[in-house]
């Protein structure tokens, strides 16, 4: 599939940003096969969101809440990172009982999960803890807050520090709403002619899901977790398709994010290609 959107060789390659965590590997491991001329860069979700907003990417896999915060964005594909129950990599670790949390450190790489944990604490426990940032690469041991929220690869492995309890935020959302939760989506900047790009992302996703065993064999040792745990995480706890129930969960999250002041309200999902809607 050619990425030459104007049909001329002078058109620069499509600039794509993708999450560097294991949860995106099935989405991007085969992208080169379907988008051979694209320029791909991986980073943490928060940086990807900032760089897409600055125009450094044409399309990026960014936190779902950032769709609300940037007018003119469009959803490029039905490929996404979601869960429908425990996600295993978006975790709240608390040194005290949940009801006693007064301070919370948020993973610097997070945007959507940072809003999610605050919404859950407010709605379910009536809590609005004082917030701090846990730097990317920082250890929970470096924080003295009552609780720490971790995402991505470092969220998969329980910290060495002993905590009073741990809550899986995907599980908490599902228990409360009965719906899946969408953490990240492929988003494109407005005004771009992306052509049939949605098919390339969907095809890459489908092929990547078929290769989960191979991904687990290569990524497990890198992350320091077993191949079986790696495989189970991707196959049993993640969802990669933005289906009807995922959209319902996304719309509920959007409404709550607006109600709690984390993003503007009244934003509707717009798809770059009508076949995705």
PDB file of C-alpha atoms in Angstrom:
ATOM      1  CA  UNK A   1       0.000   0.000   0.000  1.00  0.00           C
ATOM      2  CA  UNK A   2       1.514   3.286  -1.076  1.00  0.00           C
ATOM      3  CA  UNK A   3       1.651   6.112   1.371  1.00  0.00           C
ATOM      4  CA  UNK A   4       2.084   8.675  -1.373  1.00  0.00           C
ATOM      5  CA  UNK A   5      -1.088  10.638  -0.683  1.00  0.00           C
ATOM      6  CA  UNK A   6      -0.741  12.920  -3.708  1.00  0.00           C
ATOM      7  CA  UNK A   7       0.604  10.359  -6.145  1.00  0.00           C
ATOM      8  CA  UNK A   8       3.986  12.108  -6.405  1.00  0.00           C
ATOM      9  CA  UNK A   9       7.368  11.068  -5.109  1.00  0.00           C
ATOM     10  CA  UNK A  10       7.829  14.463  -3.446  1.00  0.00           C
ATOM     11  CA  UNK A  11       5.180  13.783  -0.809  1.00  0.00           C
ATOM     12  CA  UNK A  12       6.916  13.200   2.540  1.00  0.00           C
ATOM     13  CA  UNK A  13       6.342   9.881   4.313  1.00  0.00           C
ATOM     14  CA  UNK A  14       3.473   9.613   6.736  1.00  0.00           C
ATOM     15  CA  UNK A  15       4.705  10.303  10.259  1.00  0.00           C
ATOM     16  CA  UNK A  16       3.308   7.827  12.775  1.00  0.00           C
ATOM     17  CA  UNK A  17       3.708   7.807  16.545  1.00  0.00           C
ATOM     18  CA  UNK A  18       3.040   4.674  18.574  1.00  0.00           C
ATOM     19  CA  UNK A  19       3.092   3.686  22.230  1.00  0.00           C
ATOM     20  CA  UNK A  20       6.323   2.040  23.320  1.00  0.00           C
ATOM     21  CA  UNK A  21       4.619  -0.340  25.755  1.00  0.00           C
ATOM     22  CA  UNK A  22       3.925  -4.035  25.273  1.00  0.00           C
ATOM     23  CA  UNK A  23       0.211  -3.315  24.952  1.00  0.00           C
ATOM     24  CA  UNK A  24       0.740  -1.768  21.512  1.00  0.00           C
ATOM     25  CA  UNK A  25       3.011  -4.449  20.073  1.00  0.00           C
ATOM     26  CA  UNK A  26       0.199  -6.353  18.325  1.00  0.00           C
ATOM     27  CA  UNK A  27      -0.854  -3.078  16.687  1.00  0.00           C
ATOM     28  CA  UNK A  28       2.534  -2.027  15.366  1.00  0.00           C
ATOM     29  CA  UNK A  29       4.701  -5.117  14.909  1.00  0.00           C
ATOM     30  CA  UNK A  30       3.436  -5.559  11.334  1.00  0.00           C
ATOM     31  CA  UNK A  31       2.940  -1.916  10.349  1.00  0.00           C
ATOM     32  CA  UNK A  32       5.979  -1.920   8.103  1.00  0.00           C
ATOM     33  CA  UNK A  33       4.400  -4.703   6.066  1.00  0.00           C
ATOM     34  CA  UNK A  34       1.319  -2.595   5.299  1.00  0.00           C
ATOM     35  CA  UNK A  35       2.869   0.886   5.438  1.00  0.00           C
ATOM     36  CA  UNK A  36       6.397   0.313   4.112  1.00  0.00           C
ATOM     37  CA  UNK A  37       7.181   3.973   3.509  1.00  0.00           C
ATOM     38  CA  UNK A  38       5.939   5.338   6.816  1.00  0.00           C
ATOM     39  CA  UNK A  39       8.143   6.901   9.456  1.00  0.00           C
ATOM     40  CA  UNK A  40       7.400   5.297  12.848  1.00  0.00           C
ATOM     41  CA  UNK A  41       8.534   6.584  16.247  1.00  0.00           C
ATOM     42  CA  UNK A  42       7.595   5.078  19.607  1.00  0.00           C
ATOM     43  CA  UNK A  43       7.315   6.891  22.922  1.00  0.00           C
ATOM     44  CA  UNK A  44       5.187   7.052  26.069  1.00  0.00           C
ATOM     45  CA  UNK A  45       1.529   8.100  25.611  1.00  0.00           C
ATOM     46  CA  UNK A  46       1.795  11.576  27.101  1.00  0.00           C
ATOM     47  CA  UNK A  47       4.670  12.587  24.825  1.00  0.00           C
ATOM     48  CA  UNK A  48       2.931  11.159  21.769  1.00  0.00           C
ATOM     49  CA  UNK A  49      -0.127  13.272  22.547  1.00  0.00           C
ATOM     50  CA  UNK A  50       1.958  16.433  22.868  1.00  0.00           C
ATOM     51  CA  UNK A  51       3.866  15.763  19.653  1.00  0.00           C
ATOM     52  CA  UNK A  52       0.697  15.066  17.663  1.00  0.00           C
ATOM     53  CA  UNK A  53      -0.737  18.352  18.906  1.00  0.00           C
ATOM     54  CA  UNK A  54       2.464  20.126  17.813  1.00  0.00           C
ATOM     55  CA  UNK A  55       2.171  18.658  14.308  1.00  0.00           C
ATOM     56  CA  UNK A  56       5.185  16.370  14.639  1.00  0.00           C
ATOM     57  CA  UNK A  57       3.018  13.370  13.693  1.00  0.00           C
ATOM     58  CA  UNK A  58       0.289  12.880  11.126  1.00  0.00           C
ATOM     59  CA  UNK A  59      -1.225   9.977  13.055  1.00  0.00           C
ATOM     60  CA  UNK A  60      -0.482   8.680  16.539  1.00  0.00           C
ATOM     61  CA  UNK A  61      -1.721   6.102  19.000  1.00  0.00           C
ATOM     62  CA  UNK A  62      -2.565   8.513  21.795  1.00  0.00           C
ATOM     63  CA  UNK A  63      -4.493   8.484  25.086  1.00  0.00           C
ATOM     64  CA  UNK A  64      -8.221   8.495  24.392  1.00  0.00           C
ATOM     65  CA  UNK A  65      -8.813  11.562  26.562  1.00  0.00           C
ATOM     66  CA  UNK A  66      -6.604  13.636  24.265  1.00  0.00           C
ATOM     67  CA  UNK A  67      -9.225  13.258  21.543  1.00  0.00           C
ATOM     68  CA  UNK A  68     -11.489  15.448  23.684  1.00  0.00           C
ATOM     69  CA  UNK A  69      -8.850  18.066  24.314  1.00  0.00           C
ATOM     70  CA  UNK A  70      -7.985  18.801  20.676  1.00  0.00           C
ATOM     71  CA  UNK A  71     -10.780  20.002  18.384  1.00  0.00           C
ATOM     72  CA  UNK A  72     -10.523  18.673  14.853  1.00  0.00           C
ATOM     73  CA  UNK A  73      -8.990  15.305  15.627  1.00  0.00           C
ATOM     74  CA  UNK A  74     -10.476  12.250  13.924  1.00  0.00           C
ATOM     75  CA  UNK A  75     -10.342   8.553  14.781  1.00  0.00           C
ATOM     76  CA  UNK A  76      -8.347   6.875  12.014  1.00  0.00           C
ATOM     77  CA  UNK A  77      -8.981   3.185  12.709  1.00  0.00           C
ATOM     78  CA  UNK A  78     -11.011   0.683  14.684  1.00  0.00           C
ATOM     79  CA  UNK A  79      -7.704  -0.610  16.076  1.00  0.00           C
ATOM     80  CA  UNK A  80      -7.232   0.476  19.682  1.00  0.00           C
ATOM     81  CA  UNK A  81      -5.909  -0.542  23.106  1.00  0.00           C
ATOM     82  CA  UNK A  82      -8.761  -1.456  25.440  1.00  0.00           C
ATOM     83  CA  UNK A  83      -9.835  -3.919  28.115  1.00  0.00           C
ATOM     84  CA  UNK A  84     -13.080  -5.520  29.257  1.00  0.00           C
ATOM     85  CA  UNK A  85     -12.170  -6.383  32.815  1.00  0.00           C
ATOM     86  CA  UNK A  86      -8.745  -6.608  34.466  1.00  0.00           C
ATOM     87  CA  UNK A  87      -6.078  -4.989  32.288  1.00  0.00           C
ATOM     88  CA  UNK A  88      -3.079  -5.940  34.463  1.00  0.00           C
ATOM     89  CA  UNK A  89      -1.016  -2.897  33.466  1.00  0.00           C
ATOM     90  CA  UNK A  90      -2.961   0.092  34.839  1.00  0.00           C
ATOM     91  CA  UNK A  91      -2.678  -0.309  38.571  1.00  0.00           C
ATOM     92  CA  UNK A  92      -3.370   1.677  41.718  1.00  0.00           C
ATOM     93  CA  UNK A  93      -1.064   0.648  44.568  1.00  0.00           C
ATOM     94  CA  UNK A  94      -2.051   2.001  47.975  1.00  0.00           C
ATOM     95  CA  UNK A  95      -0.101   2.081  51.218  1.00  0.00           C
ATOM     96  CA  UNK A  96      -3.339   2.660  53.151  1.00  0.00           C
ATOM     97  CA  UNK A  97      -6.949   1.474  52.766  1.00  0.00           C
ATOM     98  CA  UNK A  98      -8.524   3.082  49.704  1.00  0.00           C
ATOM     99  CA  UNK A  99     -10.874   5.236  51.786  1.00  0.00           C
ATOM    100  CA  UNK A 100      -7.850   6.786  53.538  1.00  0.00           C
ATOM    101  CA  UNK A 101      -5.937   7.922  50.436  1.00  0.00           C
ATOM    102  CA  UNK A 102      -5.048  11.605  50.787  1.00  0.00           C
ATOM    103  CA  UNK A 103      -2.135  11.833  48.327  1.00  0.00           C
ATOM    104  CA  UNK A 104      -1.555  10.145  44.975  1.00  0.00           C
ATOM    105  CA  UNK A 105       1.422   9.945  42.619  1.00  0.00           C
ATOM    106  CA  UNK A 106       0.467   9.654  38.935  1.00  0.00           C
ATOM    107  CA  UNK A 107       2.657   7.987  36.321  1.00  0.00           C
ATOM    108  CA  UNK A 108       4.093  10.784  34.187  1.00  0.00           C
ATOM    109  CA  UNK A 109       3.470   8.763  31.024  1.00  0.00           C
ATOM    110  CA  UNK A 110      -0.270   8.698  31.629  1.00  0.00           C
ATOM    111  CA  UNK A 111      -3.110  10.956  30.532  1.00  0.00           C
ATOM    112  CA  UNK A 112      -6.205   8.764  30.173  1.00  0.00           C
ATOM    113  CA  UNK A 113      -5.379   6.598  33.185  1.00  0.00           C
ATOM    114  CA  UNK A 114      -4.635   9.692  35.274  1.00  0.00           C
ATOM    115  CA  UNK A 115      -8.168  10.921  34.598  1.00  0.00           C
ATOM    116  CA  UNK A 116      -9.633   7.441  35.093  1.00  0.00           C
ATOM    117  CA  UNK A 117      -8.159   6.906  38.560  1.00  0.00           C
ATOM    118  CA  UNK A 118      -9.325  10.327  39.739  1.00  0.00           C
ATOM    119  CA  UNK A 119     -12.839   9.751  38.388  1.00  0.00           C
ATOM    120  CA  UNK A 120     -13.051   6.373  40.129  1.00  0.00           C
ATOM    121  CA  UNK A 121     -11.757   7.779  43.423  1.00  0.00           C
ATOM    122  CA  UNK A 122     -14.202  10.688  43.292  1.00  0.00           C
ATOM    123  CA  UNK A 123     -17.252   8.754  42.129  1.00  0.00           C
ATOM    124  CA  UNK A 124     -16.820   5.594  44.196  1.00  0.00           C
ATOM    125  CA  UNK A 125     -15.047   6.830  47.329  1.00  0.00           C
ATOM    126  CA  UNK A 126     -15.633  10.592  47.453  1.00  0.00           C
ATOM    127  CA  UNK A 127     -11.873  11.226  47.406  1.00  0.00           C
ATOM    128  CA  UNK A 128      -9.853  14.027  45.808  1.00  0.00           C
ATOM    129  CA  UNK A 129      -6.271  13.355  46.921  1.00  0.00           C
ATOM    130  CA  UNK A 130      -3.395  15.760  46.532  1.00  0.00           C
ATOM    131  CA  UNK A 131      -1.544  14.877  43.331  1.00  0.00           C
ATOM    132  CA  UNK A 132       2.123  14.420  42.562  1.00  0.00           C
ATOM    133  CA  UNK A 133       3.949  13.206  39.476  1.00  0.00           C
ATOM    134  CA  UNK A 134       5.962   9.996  39.412  1.00  0.00           C
ATOM    135  CA  UNK A 135       8.603  10.656  36.728  1.00  0.00           C
ATOM    136  CA  UNK A 136       9.091   8.279  33.844  1.00  0.00           C
ATOM    137  CA  UNK A 137      11.800   5.925  35.028  1.00  0.00           C
ATOM    138  CA  UNK A 138      11.076   6.761  38.643  1.00  0.00           C
ATOM    139  CA  UNK A 139      10.384   4.108  41.246  1.00  0.00           C
ATOM    140  CA  UNK A 140       7.365   4.001  43.569  1.00  0.00           C
ATOM    141  CA  UNK A 141       9.942   3.790  46.366  1.00  0.00           C
ATOM    142  CA  UNK A 142      10.858   7.392  45.577  1.00  0.00           C
ATOM    143  CA  UNK A 143       7.340   8.586  46.372  1.00  0.00           C
ATOM    144  CA  UNK A 144       5.961   9.098  49.867  1.00  0.00           C
ATOM    145  CA  UNK A 145       2.342   9.449  48.755  1.00  0.00           C
ATOM    146  CA  UNK A 146      -0.423   7.252  50.120  1.00  0.00           C
ATOM    147  CA  UNK A 147      -0.923   5.683  46.696  1.00  0.00           C
ATOM    148  CA  UNK A 148       0.794   5.361  43.325  1.00  0.00           C
ATOM    149  CA  UNK A 149      -0.771   4.814  39.913  1.00  0.00           C
ATOM    150  CA  UNK A 150       1.416   2.961  37.386  1.00  0.00           C
ATOM    151  CA  UNK A 151       0.758   2.198  33.720  1.00  0.00           C
ATOM    152  CA  UNK A 152       2.283   0.278  30.831  1.00  0.00           C
ATOM    153  CA  UNK A 153       5.227  -2.046  31.161  1.00  0.00           C
ATOM    154  CA  UNK A 154       6.099  -0.962  34.685  1.00  0.00           C
ATOM    155  CA  UNK A 155       2.463  -1.410  35.678  1.00  0.00           C
ATOM    156  CA  UNK A 156       2.618  -5.115  34.790  1.00  0.00           C
ATOM    157  CA  UNK A 157       5.257  -5.972  37.390  1.00  0.00           C
ATOM    158  CA  UNK A 158       4.298  -5.401  41.017  1.00  0.00           C
ATOM    159  CA  UNK A 159       6.678  -2.981  42.783  1.00  0.00           C
ATOM    160  CA  UNK A 160       9.131  -4.321  45.325  1.00  0.00           C
ATOM    161  CA  UNK A 161       7.622  -1.966  47.884  1.00  0.00           C
ATOM    162  CA  UNK A 162       4.983  -3.600  50.068  1.00  0.00           C
ATOM    163  CA  UNK A 163       1.567  -2.000  49.623  1.00  0.00           C
ATOM    164  CA  UNK A 164      -1.620  -2.416  51.641  1.00  0.00           C
ATOM    165  CA  UNK A 165      -3.634  -3.205  48.507  1.00  0.00           C
ATOM    166  CA  UNK A 166      -3.593  -3.040  44.721  1.00  0.00           C
ATOM    167  CA  UNK A 167      -6.495  -2.206  42.422  1.00  0.00           C
ATOM    168  CA  UNK A 168      -6.636  -2.998  38.714  1.00  0.00           C
ATOM    169  CA  UNK A 169      -8.301   0.071  37.176  1.00  0.00           C
ATOM    170  CA  UNK A 170      -9.652  -1.860  34.201  1.00  0.00           C
ATOM    171  CA  UNK A 171     -11.381  -4.226  36.596  1.00  0.00           C
ATOM    172  CA  UNK A 172     -12.675  -1.364  38.739  1.00  0.00           C
ATOM    173  CA  UNK A 173     -14.155   0.383  35.690  1.00  0.00           C
ATOM    174  CA  UNK A 174     -15.799  -2.823  34.421  1.00  0.00           C
ATOM    175  CA  UNK A 175     -17.229  -3.616  37.864  1.00  0.00           C
ATOM    176  CA  UNK A 176     -18.657  -0.102  38.176  1.00  0.00           C
ATOM    177  CA  UNK A 177     -19.989   0.460  34.641  1.00  0.00           C
ATOM    178  CA  UNK A 178     -20.297  -2.994  33.110  1.00  0.00           C
ATOM    179  CA  UNK A 179     -18.444  -1.686  30.045  1.00  0.00           C
ATOM    180  CA  UNK A 180     -14.999  -1.975  28.447  1.00  0.00           C
ATOM    181  CA  UNK A 181     -12.470   0.825  28.790  1.00  0.00           C
ATOM    182  CA  UNK A 182     -10.528   2.302  25.848  1.00  0.00           C
ATOM    183  CA  UNK A 183      -7.076   3.582  26.769  1.00  0.00           C
ATOM    184  CA  UNK A 184      -5.676   4.606  23.382  1.00  0.00           C
ATOM    185  CA  UNK A 185      -6.782   5.081  19.771  1.00  0.00           C
ATOM    186  CA  UNK A 186      -5.206   5.875  16.417  1.00  0.00           C
ATOM    187  CA  UNK A 187      -5.894   9.595  15.968  1.00  0.00           C
ATOM    188  CA  UNK A 188      -5.157  11.805  12.972  1.00  0.00           C
ATOM    189  CA  UNK A 189      -4.770  15.551  12.707  1.00  0.00           C
ATOM    190  CA  UNK A 190      -7.473  17.469  10.883  1.00  0.00           C
ATOM    191  CA  UNK A 191      -7.043  18.505   7.262  1.00  0.00           C
ATOM    192  CA  UNK A 192      -5.017  15.479   6.187  1.00  0.00           C
ATOM    193  CA  UNK A 193      -6.016  13.245   3.313  1.00  0.00           C
ATOM    194  CA  UNK A 194      -5.202   9.900   4.874  1.00  0.00           C
ATOM    195  CA  UNK A 195      -6.885   7.852   2.168  1.00  0.00           C
ATOM    196  CA  UNK A 196      -7.431   4.160   3.043  1.00  0.00           C
ATOM    197  CA  UNK A 197      -5.107   4.333   6.028  1.00  0.00           C
ATOM    198  CA  UNK A 198      -7.685   2.729   8.320  1.00  0.00           C
ATOM    199  CA  UNK A 199      -7.370  -0.551   6.432  1.00  0.00           C
ATOM    200  CA  UNK A 200      -3.607  -0.642   6.948  1.00  0.00           C
ATOM    201  CA  UNK A 201      -3.964  -0.170  10.716  1.00  0.00           C
ATOM    202  CA  UNK A 202      -6.710  -2.797  10.899  1.00  0.00           C
ATOM    203  CA  UNK A 203      -4.724  -5.289   8.813  1.00  0.00           C
ATOM    204  CA  UNK A 204      -1.632  -4.671  10.928  1.00  0.00           C
ATOM    205  CA  UNK A 205      -3.684  -5.247  14.076  1.00  0.00           C
ATOM    206  CA  UNK A 206      -5.170  -8.483  12.771  1.00  0.00           C
ATOM    207  CA  UNK A 207      -1.774  -9.842  11.770  1.00  0.00           C
ATOM    208  CA  UNK A 208      -0.235  -8.719  15.051  1.00  0.00           C
ATOM    209  CA  UNK A 209      -2.891 -10.518  17.072  1.00  0.00           C
ATOM    210  CA  UNK A 210      -2.109 -13.684  15.109  1.00  0.00           C
ATOM    211  CA  UNK A 211       1.536 -13.258  16.127  1.00  0.00           C
ATOM    212  CA  UNK A 212       0.968 -12.838  19.875  1.00  0.00           C
ATOM    213  CA  UNK A 213       2.873 -16.045  20.620  1.00  0.00           C
ATOM    214  CA  UNK A 214       5.942 -14.737  18.786  1.00  0.00           C
ATOM    215  CA  UNK A 215       5.629 -11.333  20.460  1.00  0.00           C
ATOM    216  CA  UNK A 216       5.488 -13.020  23.868  1.00  0.00           C
ATOM    217  CA  UNK A 217       8.635 -15.026  23.131  1.00  0.00           C
ATOM    218  CA  UNK A 218      10.601 -11.904  22.207  1.00  0.00           C
ATOM    219  CA  UNK A 219       9.150  -9.370  24.650  1.00  0.00           C
ATOM    220  CA  UNK A 220       8.875 -11.482  27.806  1.00  0.00           C
ATOM    221  CA  UNK A 221      12.647 -11.684  28.409  1.00  0.00           C
ATOM    222  CA  UNK A 222      13.060  -7.991  27.664  1.00  0.00           C
ATOM    223  CA  UNK A 223      10.476  -7.064  30.286  1.00  0.00           C
ATOM    224  CA  UNK A 224      11.580  -9.640  32.818  1.00  0.00           C
ATOM    225  CA  UNK A 225       8.299 -11.561  32.827  1.00  0.00           C
ATOM    226  CA  UNK A 226       7.547 -15.088  31.693  1.00  0.00           C
ATOM    227  CA  UNK A 227       6.486 -15.877  28.161  1.00  0.00           C
ATOM    228  CA  UNK A 228       3.204 -17.270  29.501  1.00  0.00           C
ATOM    229  CA  UNK A 229       2.472 -14.101  31.486  1.00  0.00           C
ATOM    230  CA  UNK A 230       3.305 -11.972  28.479  1.00  0.00           C
ATOM    231  CA  UNK A 231       1.021 -14.027  26.243  1.00  0.00           C
ATOM    232  CA  UNK A 232      -1.823 -14.025  28.766  1.00  0.00           C
ATOM    233  CA  UNK A 233      -1.584 -10.249  29.167  1.00  0.00           C
ATOM    234  CA  UNK A 234      -2.051  -9.600  25.450  1.00  0.00           C
ATOM    235  CA  UNK A 235      -4.486 -12.417  24.705  1.00  0.00           C
ATOM    236  CA  UNK A 236      -6.658 -12.523  27.834  1.00  0.00           C
ATOM    237  CA  UNK A 237      -6.644  -8.959  29.149  1.00  0.00           C
ATOM    238  CA  UNK A 238      -6.348  -6.615  26.180  1.00  0.00           C
ATOM    239  CA  UNK A 239      -8.838  -5.806  23.436  1.00  0.00           C
ATOM    240  CA  UNK A 240      -7.646  -4.309  20.163  1.00  0.00           C
ATOM    241  CA  UNK A 241     -10.888  -3.577  18.301  1.00  0.00           C
ATOM    242  CA  UNK A 242     -13.081  -0.506  18.817  1.00  0.00           C
ATOM    243  CA  UNK A 243     -16.426  -2.298  18.729  1.00  0.00           C
ATOM    244  CA  UNK A 244     -19.860  -1.163  19.829  1.00  0.00           C
ATOM    245  CA  UNK A 245     -19.389  -1.911  23.534  1.00  0.00           C
ATOM    246  CA  UNK A 246     -15.957  -0.247  23.518  1.00  0.00           C
ATOM    247  CA  UNK A 247     -17.547   2.871  22.032  1.00  0.00           C
ATOM    248  CA  UNK A 248     -20.222   2.839  24.711  1.00  0.00           C
ATOM    249  CA  UNK A 249     -17.520   2.681  27.369  1.00  0.00           C
ATOM    250  CA  UNK A 250     -15.599   5.444  25.625  1.00  0.00           C
ATOM    251  CA  UNK A 251     -18.652   7.701  25.486  1.00  0.00           C
ATOM    252  CA  UNK A 252     -19.348   7.105  29.180  1.00  0.00           C
ATOM    253  CA  UNK A 253     -15.742   7.977  30.018  1.00  0.00           C
ATOM    254  CA  UNK A 254     -15.940  11.105  27.848  1.00  0.00           C
ATOM    255  CA  UNK A 255     -19.050  12.236  29.702  1.00  0.00           C
ATOM    256  CA  UNK A 256     -17.468  11.651  33.104  1.00  0.00           C
ATOM    257  CA  UNK A 257     -14.206  13.334  32.068  1.00  0.00           C
ATOM    258  CA  UNK A 258     -16.161  16.416  31.027  1.00  0.00           C
ATOM    259  CA  UNK A 259     -18.295  16.387  34.181  1.00  0.00           C
ATOM    260  CA  UNK A 260     -15.160  16.304  36.347  1.00  0.00           C
ATOM    261  CA  UNK A 261     -13.382  19.028  34.403  1.00  0.00           C
ATOM    262  CA  UNK A 262     -10.705  16.894  32.752  1.00  0.00           C
ATOM    263  CA  UNK A 263     -11.803  17.734  29.200  1.00  0.00           C
ATOM    264  CA  UNK A 264     -14.401  19.757  27.295  1.00  0.00           C
ATOM    265  CA  UNK A 265     -17.905  18.339  26.967  1.00  0.00           C
ATOM    266  CA  UNK A 266     -20.108  17.778  23.953  1.00  0.00           C
ATOM    267  CA  UNK A 267     -17.389  16.201  21.812  1.00  0.00           C
ATOM    268  CA  UNK A 268     -18.571  13.492  19.423  1.00  0.00           C
ATOM    269  CA  UNK A 269     -16.565  10.676  17.896  1.00  0.00           C
ATOM    270  CA  UNK A 270     -15.574  11.540  14.328  1.00  0.00           C
ATOM    271  CA  UNK A 271     -14.044   8.895  12.093  1.00  0.00           C
ATOM    272  CA  UNK A 272     -11.712   9.785   9.258  1.00  0.00           C
ATOM    273  CA  UNK A 273     -13.287   7.055   7.144  1.00  0.00           C
ATOM    274  CA  UNK A 274     -17.060   6.420   7.307  1.00  0.00           C
ATOM    275  CA  UNK A 275     -16.559   2.643   7.125  1.00  0.00           C
ATOM    276  CA  UNK A 276     -15.018   2.800  10.608  1.00  0.00           C
ATOM    277  CA  UNK A 277     -18.080   4.435  12.180  1.00  0.00           C
TER     278      UNK A 277
END
